[in-house]
Coordinates of C-alpha atoms in Angstrom, one line a residue:
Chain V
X30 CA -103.4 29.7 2.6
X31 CA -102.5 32.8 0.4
X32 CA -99.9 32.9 -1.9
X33 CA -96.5 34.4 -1.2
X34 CA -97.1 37.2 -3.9
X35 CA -100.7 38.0 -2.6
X36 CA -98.9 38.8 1.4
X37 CA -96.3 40.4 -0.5
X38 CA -99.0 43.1 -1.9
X39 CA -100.6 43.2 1.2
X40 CA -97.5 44.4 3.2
X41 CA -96.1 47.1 0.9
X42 CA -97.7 49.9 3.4
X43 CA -96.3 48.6 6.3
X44 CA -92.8 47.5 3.9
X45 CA -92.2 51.2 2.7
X46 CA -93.1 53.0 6.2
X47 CA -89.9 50.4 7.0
X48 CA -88.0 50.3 4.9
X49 CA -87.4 54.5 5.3
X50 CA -86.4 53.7 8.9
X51 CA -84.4 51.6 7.4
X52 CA -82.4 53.4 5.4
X53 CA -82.1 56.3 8.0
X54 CA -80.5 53.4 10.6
X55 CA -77.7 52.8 7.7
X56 CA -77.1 56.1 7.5
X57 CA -76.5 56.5 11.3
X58 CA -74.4 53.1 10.9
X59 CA -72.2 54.6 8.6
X60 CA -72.0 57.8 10.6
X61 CA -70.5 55.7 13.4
X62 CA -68.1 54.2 11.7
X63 CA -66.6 56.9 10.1
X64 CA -66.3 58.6 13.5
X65 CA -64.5 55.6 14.6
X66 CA -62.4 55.7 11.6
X67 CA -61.4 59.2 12.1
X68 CA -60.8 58.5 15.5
X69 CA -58.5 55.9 14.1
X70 CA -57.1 58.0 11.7
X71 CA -56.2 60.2 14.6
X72 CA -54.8 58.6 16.9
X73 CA -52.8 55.3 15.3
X74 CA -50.6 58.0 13.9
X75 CA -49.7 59.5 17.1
X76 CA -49.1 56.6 19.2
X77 CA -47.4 55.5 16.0
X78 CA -45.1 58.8 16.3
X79 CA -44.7 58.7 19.7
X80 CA -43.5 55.2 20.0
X81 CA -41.3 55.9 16.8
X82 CA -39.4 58.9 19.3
X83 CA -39.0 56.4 21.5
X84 CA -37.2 54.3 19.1
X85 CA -34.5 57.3 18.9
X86 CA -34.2 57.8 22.9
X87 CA -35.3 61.2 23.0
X88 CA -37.4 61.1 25.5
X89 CA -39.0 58.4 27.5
X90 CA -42.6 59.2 28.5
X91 CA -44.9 56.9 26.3
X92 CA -48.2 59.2 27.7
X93 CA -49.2 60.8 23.9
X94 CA -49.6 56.4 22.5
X95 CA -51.2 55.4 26.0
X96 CA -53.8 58.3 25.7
X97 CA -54.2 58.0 22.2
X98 CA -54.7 53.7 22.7
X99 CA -56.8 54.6 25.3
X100 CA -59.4 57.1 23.4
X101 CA -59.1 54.6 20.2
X102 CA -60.3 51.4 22.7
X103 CA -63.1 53.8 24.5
X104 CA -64.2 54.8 20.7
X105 CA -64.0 51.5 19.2
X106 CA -66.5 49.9 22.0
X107 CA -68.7 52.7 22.1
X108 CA -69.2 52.4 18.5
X109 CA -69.3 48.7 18.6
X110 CA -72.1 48.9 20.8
X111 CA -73.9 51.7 19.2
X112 CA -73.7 49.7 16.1
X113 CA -75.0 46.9 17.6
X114 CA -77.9 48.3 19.6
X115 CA -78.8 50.2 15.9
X116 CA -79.2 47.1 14.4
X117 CA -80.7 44.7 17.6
X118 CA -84.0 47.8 17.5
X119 CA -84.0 47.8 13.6
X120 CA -84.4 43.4 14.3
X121 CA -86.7 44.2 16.4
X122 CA -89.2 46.3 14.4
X123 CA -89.0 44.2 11.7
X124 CA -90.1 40.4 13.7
X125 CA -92.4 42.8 15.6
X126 CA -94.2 44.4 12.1
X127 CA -93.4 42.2 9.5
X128 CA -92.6 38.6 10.6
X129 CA -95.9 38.8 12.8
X130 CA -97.9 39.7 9.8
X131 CA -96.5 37.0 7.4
X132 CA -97.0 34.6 10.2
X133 CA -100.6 35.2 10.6
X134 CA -101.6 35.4 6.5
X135 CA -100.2 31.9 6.3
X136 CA -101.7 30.5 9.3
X137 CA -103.7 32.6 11.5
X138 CA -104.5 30.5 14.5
X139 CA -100.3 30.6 14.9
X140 CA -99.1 33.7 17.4
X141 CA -95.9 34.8 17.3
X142 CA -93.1 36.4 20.3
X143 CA -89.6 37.6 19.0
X144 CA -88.4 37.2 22.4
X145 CA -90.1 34.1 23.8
X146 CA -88.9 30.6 23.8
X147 CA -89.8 26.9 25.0
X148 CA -90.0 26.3 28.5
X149 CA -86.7 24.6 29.5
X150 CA -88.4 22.3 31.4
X151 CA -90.4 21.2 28.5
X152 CA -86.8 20.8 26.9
X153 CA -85.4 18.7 29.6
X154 CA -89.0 16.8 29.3
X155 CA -88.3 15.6 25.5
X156 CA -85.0 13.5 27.5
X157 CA -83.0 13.9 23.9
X158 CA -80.3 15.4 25.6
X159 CA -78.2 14.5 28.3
X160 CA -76.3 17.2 29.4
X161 CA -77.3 20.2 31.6
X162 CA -78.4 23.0 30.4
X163 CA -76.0 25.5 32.1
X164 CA -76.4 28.0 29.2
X165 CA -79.9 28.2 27.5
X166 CA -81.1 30.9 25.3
X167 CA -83.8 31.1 22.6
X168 CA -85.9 33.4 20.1
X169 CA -88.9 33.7 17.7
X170 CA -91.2 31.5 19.7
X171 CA -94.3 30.5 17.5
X172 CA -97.4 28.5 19.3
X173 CA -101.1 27.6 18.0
X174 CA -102.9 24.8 15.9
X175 CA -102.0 23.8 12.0
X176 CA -105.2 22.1 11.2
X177 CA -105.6 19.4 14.0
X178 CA -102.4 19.7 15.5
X179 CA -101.1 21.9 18.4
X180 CA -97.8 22.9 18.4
X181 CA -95.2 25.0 19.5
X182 CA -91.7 26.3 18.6
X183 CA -88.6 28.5 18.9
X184 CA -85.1 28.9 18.4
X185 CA -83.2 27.1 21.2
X186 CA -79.0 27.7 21.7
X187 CA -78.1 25.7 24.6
X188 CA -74.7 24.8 26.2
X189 CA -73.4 22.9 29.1
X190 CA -70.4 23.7 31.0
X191 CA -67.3 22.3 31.2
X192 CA -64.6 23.2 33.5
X193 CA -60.6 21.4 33.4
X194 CA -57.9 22.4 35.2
X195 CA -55.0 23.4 32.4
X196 CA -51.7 22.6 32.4
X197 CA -50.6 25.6 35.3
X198 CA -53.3 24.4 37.6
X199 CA -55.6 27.1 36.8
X200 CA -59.5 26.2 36.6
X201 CA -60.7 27.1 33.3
X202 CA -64.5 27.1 32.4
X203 CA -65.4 26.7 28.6
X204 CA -68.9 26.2 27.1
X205 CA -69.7 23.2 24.8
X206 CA -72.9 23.9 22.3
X207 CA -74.6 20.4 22.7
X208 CA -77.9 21.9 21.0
X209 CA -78.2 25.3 18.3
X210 CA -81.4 25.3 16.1
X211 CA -84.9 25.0 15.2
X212 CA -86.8 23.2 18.7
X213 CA -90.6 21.9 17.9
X214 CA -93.2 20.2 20.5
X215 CA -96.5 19.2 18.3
X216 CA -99.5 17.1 19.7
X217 CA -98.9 13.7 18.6
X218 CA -101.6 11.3 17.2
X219 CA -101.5 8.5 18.5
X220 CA -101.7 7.6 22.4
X221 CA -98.8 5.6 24.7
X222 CA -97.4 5.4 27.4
X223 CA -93.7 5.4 27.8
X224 CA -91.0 7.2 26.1
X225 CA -89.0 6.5 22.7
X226 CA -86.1 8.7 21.7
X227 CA -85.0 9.3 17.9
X228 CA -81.4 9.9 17.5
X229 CA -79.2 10.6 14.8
X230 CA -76.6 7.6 14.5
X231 CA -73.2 8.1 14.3
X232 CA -71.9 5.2 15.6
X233 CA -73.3 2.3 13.3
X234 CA -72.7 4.5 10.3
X235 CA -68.8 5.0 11.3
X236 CA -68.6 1.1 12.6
X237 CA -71.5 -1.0 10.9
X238 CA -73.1 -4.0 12.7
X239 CA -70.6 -3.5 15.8
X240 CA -71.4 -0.1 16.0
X241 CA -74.4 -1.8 16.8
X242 CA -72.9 -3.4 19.5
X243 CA -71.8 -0.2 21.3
X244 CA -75.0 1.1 20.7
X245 CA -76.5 -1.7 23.0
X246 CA -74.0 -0.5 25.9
X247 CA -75.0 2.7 26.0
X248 CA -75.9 3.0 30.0
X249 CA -77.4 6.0 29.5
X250 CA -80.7 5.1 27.3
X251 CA -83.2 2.7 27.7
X252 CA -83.3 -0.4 25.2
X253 CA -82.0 -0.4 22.0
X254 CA -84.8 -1.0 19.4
X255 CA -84.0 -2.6 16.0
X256 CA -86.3 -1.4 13.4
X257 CA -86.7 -3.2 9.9
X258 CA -86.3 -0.1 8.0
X259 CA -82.8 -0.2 6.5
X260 CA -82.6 3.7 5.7
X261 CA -84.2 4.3 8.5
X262 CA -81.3 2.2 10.9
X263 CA -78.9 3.7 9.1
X264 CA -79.8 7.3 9.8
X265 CA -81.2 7.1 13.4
X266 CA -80.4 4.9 16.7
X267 CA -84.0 4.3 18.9
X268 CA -84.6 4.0 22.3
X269 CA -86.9 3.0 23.9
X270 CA -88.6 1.5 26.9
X271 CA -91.1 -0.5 25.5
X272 CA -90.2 -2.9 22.3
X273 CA -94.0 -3.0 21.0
X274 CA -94.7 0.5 21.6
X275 CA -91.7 1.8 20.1
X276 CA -93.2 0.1 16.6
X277 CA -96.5 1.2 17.4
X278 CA -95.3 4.8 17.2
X279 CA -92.8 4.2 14.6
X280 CA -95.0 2.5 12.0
X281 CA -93.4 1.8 8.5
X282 CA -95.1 5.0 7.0
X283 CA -93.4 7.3 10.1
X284 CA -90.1 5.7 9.5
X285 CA -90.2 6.8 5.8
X286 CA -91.6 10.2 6.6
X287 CA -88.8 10.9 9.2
X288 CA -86.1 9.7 6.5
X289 CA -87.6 12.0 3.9
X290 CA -88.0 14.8 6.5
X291 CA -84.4 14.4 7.4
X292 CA -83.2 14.6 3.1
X293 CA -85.6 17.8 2.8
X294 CA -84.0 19.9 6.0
X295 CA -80.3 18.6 5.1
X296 CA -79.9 18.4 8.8
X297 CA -79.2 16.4 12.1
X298 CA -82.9 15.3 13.6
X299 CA -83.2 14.0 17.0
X300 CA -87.3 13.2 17.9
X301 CA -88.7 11.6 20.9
X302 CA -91.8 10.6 22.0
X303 CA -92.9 11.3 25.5
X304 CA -96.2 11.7 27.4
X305 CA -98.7 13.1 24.7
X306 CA -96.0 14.9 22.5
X307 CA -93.4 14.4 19.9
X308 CA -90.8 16.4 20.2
X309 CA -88.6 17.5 17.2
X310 CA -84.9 19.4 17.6
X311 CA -83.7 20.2 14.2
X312 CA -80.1 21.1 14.2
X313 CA -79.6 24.2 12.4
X314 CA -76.4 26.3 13.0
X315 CA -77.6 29.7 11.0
X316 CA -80.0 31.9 12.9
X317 CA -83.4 31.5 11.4
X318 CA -85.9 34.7 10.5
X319 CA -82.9 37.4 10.9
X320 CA -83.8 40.2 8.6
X321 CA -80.3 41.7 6.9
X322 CA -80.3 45.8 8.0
X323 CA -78.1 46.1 4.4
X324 CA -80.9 44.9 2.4
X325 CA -83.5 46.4 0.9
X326 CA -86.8 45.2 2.6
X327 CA -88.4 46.4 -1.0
X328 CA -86.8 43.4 -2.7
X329 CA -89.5 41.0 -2.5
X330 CA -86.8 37.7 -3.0
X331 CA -85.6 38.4 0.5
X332 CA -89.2 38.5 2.3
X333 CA -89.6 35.4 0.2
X334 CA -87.3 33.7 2.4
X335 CA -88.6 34.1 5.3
X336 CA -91.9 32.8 4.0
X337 CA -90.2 29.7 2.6
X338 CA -88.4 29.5 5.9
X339 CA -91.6 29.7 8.0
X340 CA -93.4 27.1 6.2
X341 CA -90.6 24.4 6.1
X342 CA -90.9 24.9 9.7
X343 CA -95.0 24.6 9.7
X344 CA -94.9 21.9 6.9
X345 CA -93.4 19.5 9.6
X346 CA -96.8 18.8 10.8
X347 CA -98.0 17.7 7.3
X348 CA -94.7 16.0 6.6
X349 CA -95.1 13.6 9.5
X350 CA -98.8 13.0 8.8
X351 CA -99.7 14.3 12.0
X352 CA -102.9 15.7 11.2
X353 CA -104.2 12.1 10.5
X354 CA -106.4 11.0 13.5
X355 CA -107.4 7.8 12.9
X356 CA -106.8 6.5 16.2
X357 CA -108.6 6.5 19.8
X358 CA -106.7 10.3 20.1
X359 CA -108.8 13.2 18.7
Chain Q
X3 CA -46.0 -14.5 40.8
X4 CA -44.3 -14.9 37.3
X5 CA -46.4 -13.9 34.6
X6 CA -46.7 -17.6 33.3
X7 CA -48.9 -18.3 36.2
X8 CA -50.8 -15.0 36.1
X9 CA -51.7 -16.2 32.5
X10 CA -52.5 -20.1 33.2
X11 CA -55.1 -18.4 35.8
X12 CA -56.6 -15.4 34.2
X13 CA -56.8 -17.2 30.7
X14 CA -59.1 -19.7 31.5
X15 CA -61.1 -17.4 34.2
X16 CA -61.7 -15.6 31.3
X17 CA -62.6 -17.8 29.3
X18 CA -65.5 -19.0 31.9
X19 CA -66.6 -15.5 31.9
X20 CA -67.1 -15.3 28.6
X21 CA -69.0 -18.2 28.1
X22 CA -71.2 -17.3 30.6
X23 CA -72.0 -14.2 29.2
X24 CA -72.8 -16.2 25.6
X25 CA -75.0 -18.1 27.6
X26 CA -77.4 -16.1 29.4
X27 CA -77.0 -14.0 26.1
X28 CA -79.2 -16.7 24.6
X29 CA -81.4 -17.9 27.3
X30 CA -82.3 -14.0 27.6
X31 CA -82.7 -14.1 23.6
X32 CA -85.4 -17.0 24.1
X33 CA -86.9 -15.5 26.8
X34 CA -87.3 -12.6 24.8
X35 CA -88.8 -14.1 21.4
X36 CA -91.6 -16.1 24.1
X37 CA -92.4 -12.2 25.4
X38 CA -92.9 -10.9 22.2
X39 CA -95.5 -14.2 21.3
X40 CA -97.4 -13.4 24.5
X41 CA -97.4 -9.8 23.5
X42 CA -99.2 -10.4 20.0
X43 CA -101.2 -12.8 21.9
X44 CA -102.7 -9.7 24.4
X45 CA -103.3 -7.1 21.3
X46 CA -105.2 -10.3 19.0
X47 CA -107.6 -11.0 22.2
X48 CA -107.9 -6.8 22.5
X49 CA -109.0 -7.3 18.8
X50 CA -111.6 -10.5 19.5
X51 CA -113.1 -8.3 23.2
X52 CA -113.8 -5.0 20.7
X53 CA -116.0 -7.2 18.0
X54 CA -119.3 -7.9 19.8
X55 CA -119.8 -4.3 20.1
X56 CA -118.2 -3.6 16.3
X57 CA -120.9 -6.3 15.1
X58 CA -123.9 -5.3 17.5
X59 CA -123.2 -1.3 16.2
X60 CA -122.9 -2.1 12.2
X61 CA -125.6 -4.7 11.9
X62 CA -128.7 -1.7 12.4
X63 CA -127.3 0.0 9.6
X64 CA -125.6 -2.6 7.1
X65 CA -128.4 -4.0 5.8
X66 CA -127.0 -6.5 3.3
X67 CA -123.6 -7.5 4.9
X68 CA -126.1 -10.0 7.1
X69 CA -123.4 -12.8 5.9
X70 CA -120.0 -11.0 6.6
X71 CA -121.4 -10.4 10.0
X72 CA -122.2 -14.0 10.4
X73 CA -118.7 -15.2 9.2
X74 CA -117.4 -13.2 11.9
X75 CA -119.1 -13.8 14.6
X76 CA -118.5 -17.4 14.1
X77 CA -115.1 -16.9 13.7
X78 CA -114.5 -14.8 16.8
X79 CA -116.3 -18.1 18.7
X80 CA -113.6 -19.9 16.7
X81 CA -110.9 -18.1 18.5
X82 CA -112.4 -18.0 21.8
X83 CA -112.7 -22.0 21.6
X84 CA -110.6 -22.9 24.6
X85 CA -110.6 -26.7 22.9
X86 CA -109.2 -25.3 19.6
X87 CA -105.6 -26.3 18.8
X88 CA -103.1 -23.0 18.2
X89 CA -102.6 -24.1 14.7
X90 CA -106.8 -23.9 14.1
X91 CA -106.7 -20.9 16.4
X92 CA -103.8 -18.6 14.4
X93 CA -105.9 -19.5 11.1
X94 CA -108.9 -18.5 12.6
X95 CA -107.1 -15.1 13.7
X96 CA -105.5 -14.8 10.2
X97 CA -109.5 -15.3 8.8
X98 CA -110.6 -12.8 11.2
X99 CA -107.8 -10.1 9.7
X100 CA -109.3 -10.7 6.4
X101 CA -113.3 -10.6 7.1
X102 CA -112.4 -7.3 8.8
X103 CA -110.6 -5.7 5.9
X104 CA -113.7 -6.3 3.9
X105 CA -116.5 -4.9 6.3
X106 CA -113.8 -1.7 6.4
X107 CA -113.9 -1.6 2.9
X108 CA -117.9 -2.3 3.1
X109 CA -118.6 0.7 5.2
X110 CA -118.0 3.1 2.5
X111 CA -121.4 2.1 1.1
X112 CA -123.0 3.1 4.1
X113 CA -122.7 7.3 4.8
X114 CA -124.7 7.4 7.8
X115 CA -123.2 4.6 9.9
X116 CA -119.5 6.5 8.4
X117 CA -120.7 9.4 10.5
X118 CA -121.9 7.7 13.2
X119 CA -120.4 9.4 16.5
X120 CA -120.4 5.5 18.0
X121 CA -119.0 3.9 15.1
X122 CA -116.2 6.6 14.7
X123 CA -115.2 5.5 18.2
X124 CA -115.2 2.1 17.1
X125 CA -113.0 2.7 14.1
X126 CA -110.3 4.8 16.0
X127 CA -110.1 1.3 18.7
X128 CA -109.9 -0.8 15.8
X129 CA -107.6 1.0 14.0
X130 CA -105.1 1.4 16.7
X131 CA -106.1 -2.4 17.7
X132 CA -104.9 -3.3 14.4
X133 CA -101.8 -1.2 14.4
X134 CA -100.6 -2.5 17.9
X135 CA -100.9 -6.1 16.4
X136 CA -98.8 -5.0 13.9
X137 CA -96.6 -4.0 16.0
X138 CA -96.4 -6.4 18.5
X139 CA -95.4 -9.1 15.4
X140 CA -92.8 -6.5 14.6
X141 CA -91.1 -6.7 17.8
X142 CA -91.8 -10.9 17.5
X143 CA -89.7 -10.5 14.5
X144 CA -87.2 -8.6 15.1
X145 CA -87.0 -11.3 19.0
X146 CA -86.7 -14.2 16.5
X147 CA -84.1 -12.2 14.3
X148 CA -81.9 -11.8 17.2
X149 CA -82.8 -14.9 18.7
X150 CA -81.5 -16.9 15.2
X151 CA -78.5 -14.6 15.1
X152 CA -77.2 -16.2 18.5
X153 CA -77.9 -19.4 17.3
X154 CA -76.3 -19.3 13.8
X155 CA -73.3 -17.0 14.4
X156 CA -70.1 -18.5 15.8
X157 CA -68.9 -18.9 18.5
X158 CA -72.4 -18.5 20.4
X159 CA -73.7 -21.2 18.0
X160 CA -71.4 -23.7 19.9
X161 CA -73.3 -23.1 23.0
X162 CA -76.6 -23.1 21.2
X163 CA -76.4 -26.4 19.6
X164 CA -75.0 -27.4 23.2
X165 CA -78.2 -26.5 24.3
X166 CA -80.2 -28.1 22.0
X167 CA -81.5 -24.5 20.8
X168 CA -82.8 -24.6 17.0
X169 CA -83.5 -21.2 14.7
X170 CA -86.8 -20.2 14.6
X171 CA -89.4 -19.1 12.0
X172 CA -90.3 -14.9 11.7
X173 CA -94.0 -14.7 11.6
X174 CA -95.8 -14.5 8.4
X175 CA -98.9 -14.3 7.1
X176 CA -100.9 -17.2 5.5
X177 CA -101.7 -17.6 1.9
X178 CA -105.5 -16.9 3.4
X179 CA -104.7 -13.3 4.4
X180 CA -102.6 -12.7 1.8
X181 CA -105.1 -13.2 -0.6
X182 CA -106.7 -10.0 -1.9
X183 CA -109.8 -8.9 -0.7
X184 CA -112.8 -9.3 -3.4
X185 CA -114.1 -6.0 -3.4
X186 CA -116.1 -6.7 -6.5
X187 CA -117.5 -9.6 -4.3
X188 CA -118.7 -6.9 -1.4
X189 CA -120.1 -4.8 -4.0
X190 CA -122.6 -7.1 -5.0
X191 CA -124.1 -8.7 -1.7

């Protein structure tokens, strides 16, 4: 794999011819808003004046503040959305001619879609979450083969929803984020059967050994399996439908490679095990590989993140020792 | 009905419920620690079916591990013995865990037979073979764990010794297996 600095030199042509778009899209962002601030400047003192007349009853016709409120609103969401589609095509350009490129010079048997995402029946398949997925959106899909491994992944933002009558009897419908982050499937390297779910564990860590007990009750998930791993137990609750197989797939070398996978990310880690996959949601609430229109694309520190950012993500597969195939499985 | 009575009803109804809960608690605790011995029992004769054809494939190429191919052969008939007791047969299995770390450790001498398609095979079965024994006496732990815990903590304990139920012992390895293997001693055959 090349270096960081070594990519960097490679993408200066393509960096520049960018990075001069670039700077023309900030100038037509600041062109917009200062039309909508002297549309503002414009009409907030009239309607301002106007109402103030009002104040001293000399006339009572309020038409000079509702057509200057009205061509202030139509302004302010033209702008808004001029703003906002300047920036969506200057994202764009950059995952399509940049992103793509990095991508490929670390790994190039990985391909890369800004606008693709997993399957969300592959989703459902991992059986991590519960709830429905009323809402389900995604980004920056990335699928191939790190050394033995096949895997594939993508930003995931799903919500369920959940409508309650309020206190006047009205029906109101709000949408709960149950999942917002990094979503991973990779080949898995050893063989079984059933299905064993990884989740984080909030309830022994809040209430100890009868935590444990609630845990038990849960209706929803198969058996509770009790591992021997102490840091392990205390960070995750497992599931499971098979007691054996469960330690099969969770030998004592995966339990401590989850548990330092989990200190390196600094985030929540649900994993299960199903069919010939492991699946891997990695709770992340900032939106990952979003390139900054203010920056400079010429400062190499911020394309440095997104390499960094990439290979945390691709450094899973090494992380969890996945490319070991010892086994029956190839 | 005055609540007195209410109480002098749903008190000791309650009380039956609950001890009948404790109670199949346990037996299904047993039951559970007898499953996991029959599990490790399945993955240890997986292990004995795979060595005929682990011992037929090394012996063309392993020309001077003649006597750790002997040892286990004879051991495998050892733990195929329907006659032998469980105590002779678990030490035999324990002896078997050991010989087979050393012919593992043995192969490396050999490069051809390493790259053998057949013998790759043969590795990846024995290796997961291994790991599922592994884990098999995992989950016969963590059985007896539980098990023990119903039987020592109050106030299912009162129902245990009621029972006549007794704590059990986690599986271990003997001081045979934990002996290191003599790599030196492989070296020089």
């Amino acid at each position: 794999m090349e270096s960081f600095d070594t990519i960097y030199q490679r993408l200066q042509p393509e960096l520049a011819g960018l990075e001069e778009s670039r700077i023309e899209q900030v100038k037509k962002l600041k062109k917009t808003f200062m039309i909508f601030l002297i549309i503002t400047a414009v009409c907030v003192p009239v309607a301002a004046a106007d109402v103030f007349y009002q104040a001293f009853g000399r006339y009572h016709q309020y038409l000079p503040a509702a057509i200057a409120g009205f061509i202030l609103l139509v302004t302010g969401i033209v702008c808004g959305i001029r703003a906002g589609n300047i920036k969506k095509k200057f994202k764009i350009v950059f995952k399509t001619e940049i992103l793509t490129k990095i991508i490929h010079a670390i790994n190039p048997d990985l391909s890369y879609n800004y606008a693709d995402k997993i399957d969300m029946s592959k989703f459902k398949q991992s059986d991590i979450f519960k709830q429905s997925c009323d809402v389900y959106n995604g980004e920056d899909y990335i699928t191939g083969i790190v050394d033995k491994t096949k895997i594939e992944m993508s930003e995931l933002h799903c919500q369920y929803r959940q409508t309650y009558t309020d206190s006047k009897g009205n029906t109101q419908t709000k949408y709960v984020t149950f999942f917002k982050g990094l979503f991973m499937i990779a080949d898995f390297n050893k063989e079984f059967k059933g299905k064993t779910i990884v989740l984080p564990d909030t309830m022994e860590k809040t209430f100890g050994w009868l935590g444990k007990k609630f845990q038990k009750m849960n209706v929803m998930r198969n058996q509770l399996i009790t591992l021997e791993d102490p840091v392990f137990e205390k960070e995750f609750a497992v599931y499971g439908d098979d007691q054996v197989e469960a330690r099969y797939i969770l030998s004592t070398s995966l339990m401590s490679r989850i548990t330092e996978l989990k200190k390196k990310l600094g985030c929540k880690l649900y994993m299960s095990f199903v069919g010939k996959s492991v699946y891997i949601g990695i709770h992340w609430s900032k939106n990952l590989f979003e390139p900054n229109i203010k920056k400079s694309l010429l400062d190499s520190s911020e394309i440095e993140l997104f390499y960094h950012e990439l290979n945390l993500c691709f450094g899973i597969v090494e992380d969890l020792n996945l490319n070991t195939r010892i086994w029956t499985k190839a | 009905m005055s609540p007195v009575i209410i109480a002098a009803i749903a008190v000791p109804v309650l009380l039956i419920l609950i001890w009948i809960g404790m109670n199949n608690s346990l037996v299904n605790k047993k039951n559970q620690v007898e499953n996991a011995f029959g599990s490790i029992d399945v993955q240890l004769k997986k292990r004995t079916d795979l060595i005929p054809n682990l011992v037929a494939t090394v012996q063309q190429y392993m020309k001077h591990e003649a006597g750790l191919l002997t040892e286990i052969t004879a051991l495998r008939a050892q733990v195929t013995d329907p006659n032998a007791s469980e105590g002779d047969r678990f030490a035999a299995e324990g002896q078997l865990s050991n010989k087979l770390g050393s012919l593992n450790i043995a192969v490396e001498n050999y490069p051809d037979l390493k790259a053998s398609q057949n013998f790759m095979q043969l590795q990846g079965s024995m290796n997961e073979v291994e790991e599922q024994i592994s884990a098999s006496r995992r989950a016969y732990n963590a059985a007896v764990t539980s098990y023990n815990n119903g039987v020592e903590m109050f106030p299912s304990s009162i129902i245990a010794s009621s029972k006549g139920y007794k704590r059990k012992a986690v599986f271990e390895i003997t001081e045979a297996e934990r002996q290191n293997v003599d790599v030196k001693g492989l070296f020089n055959s």
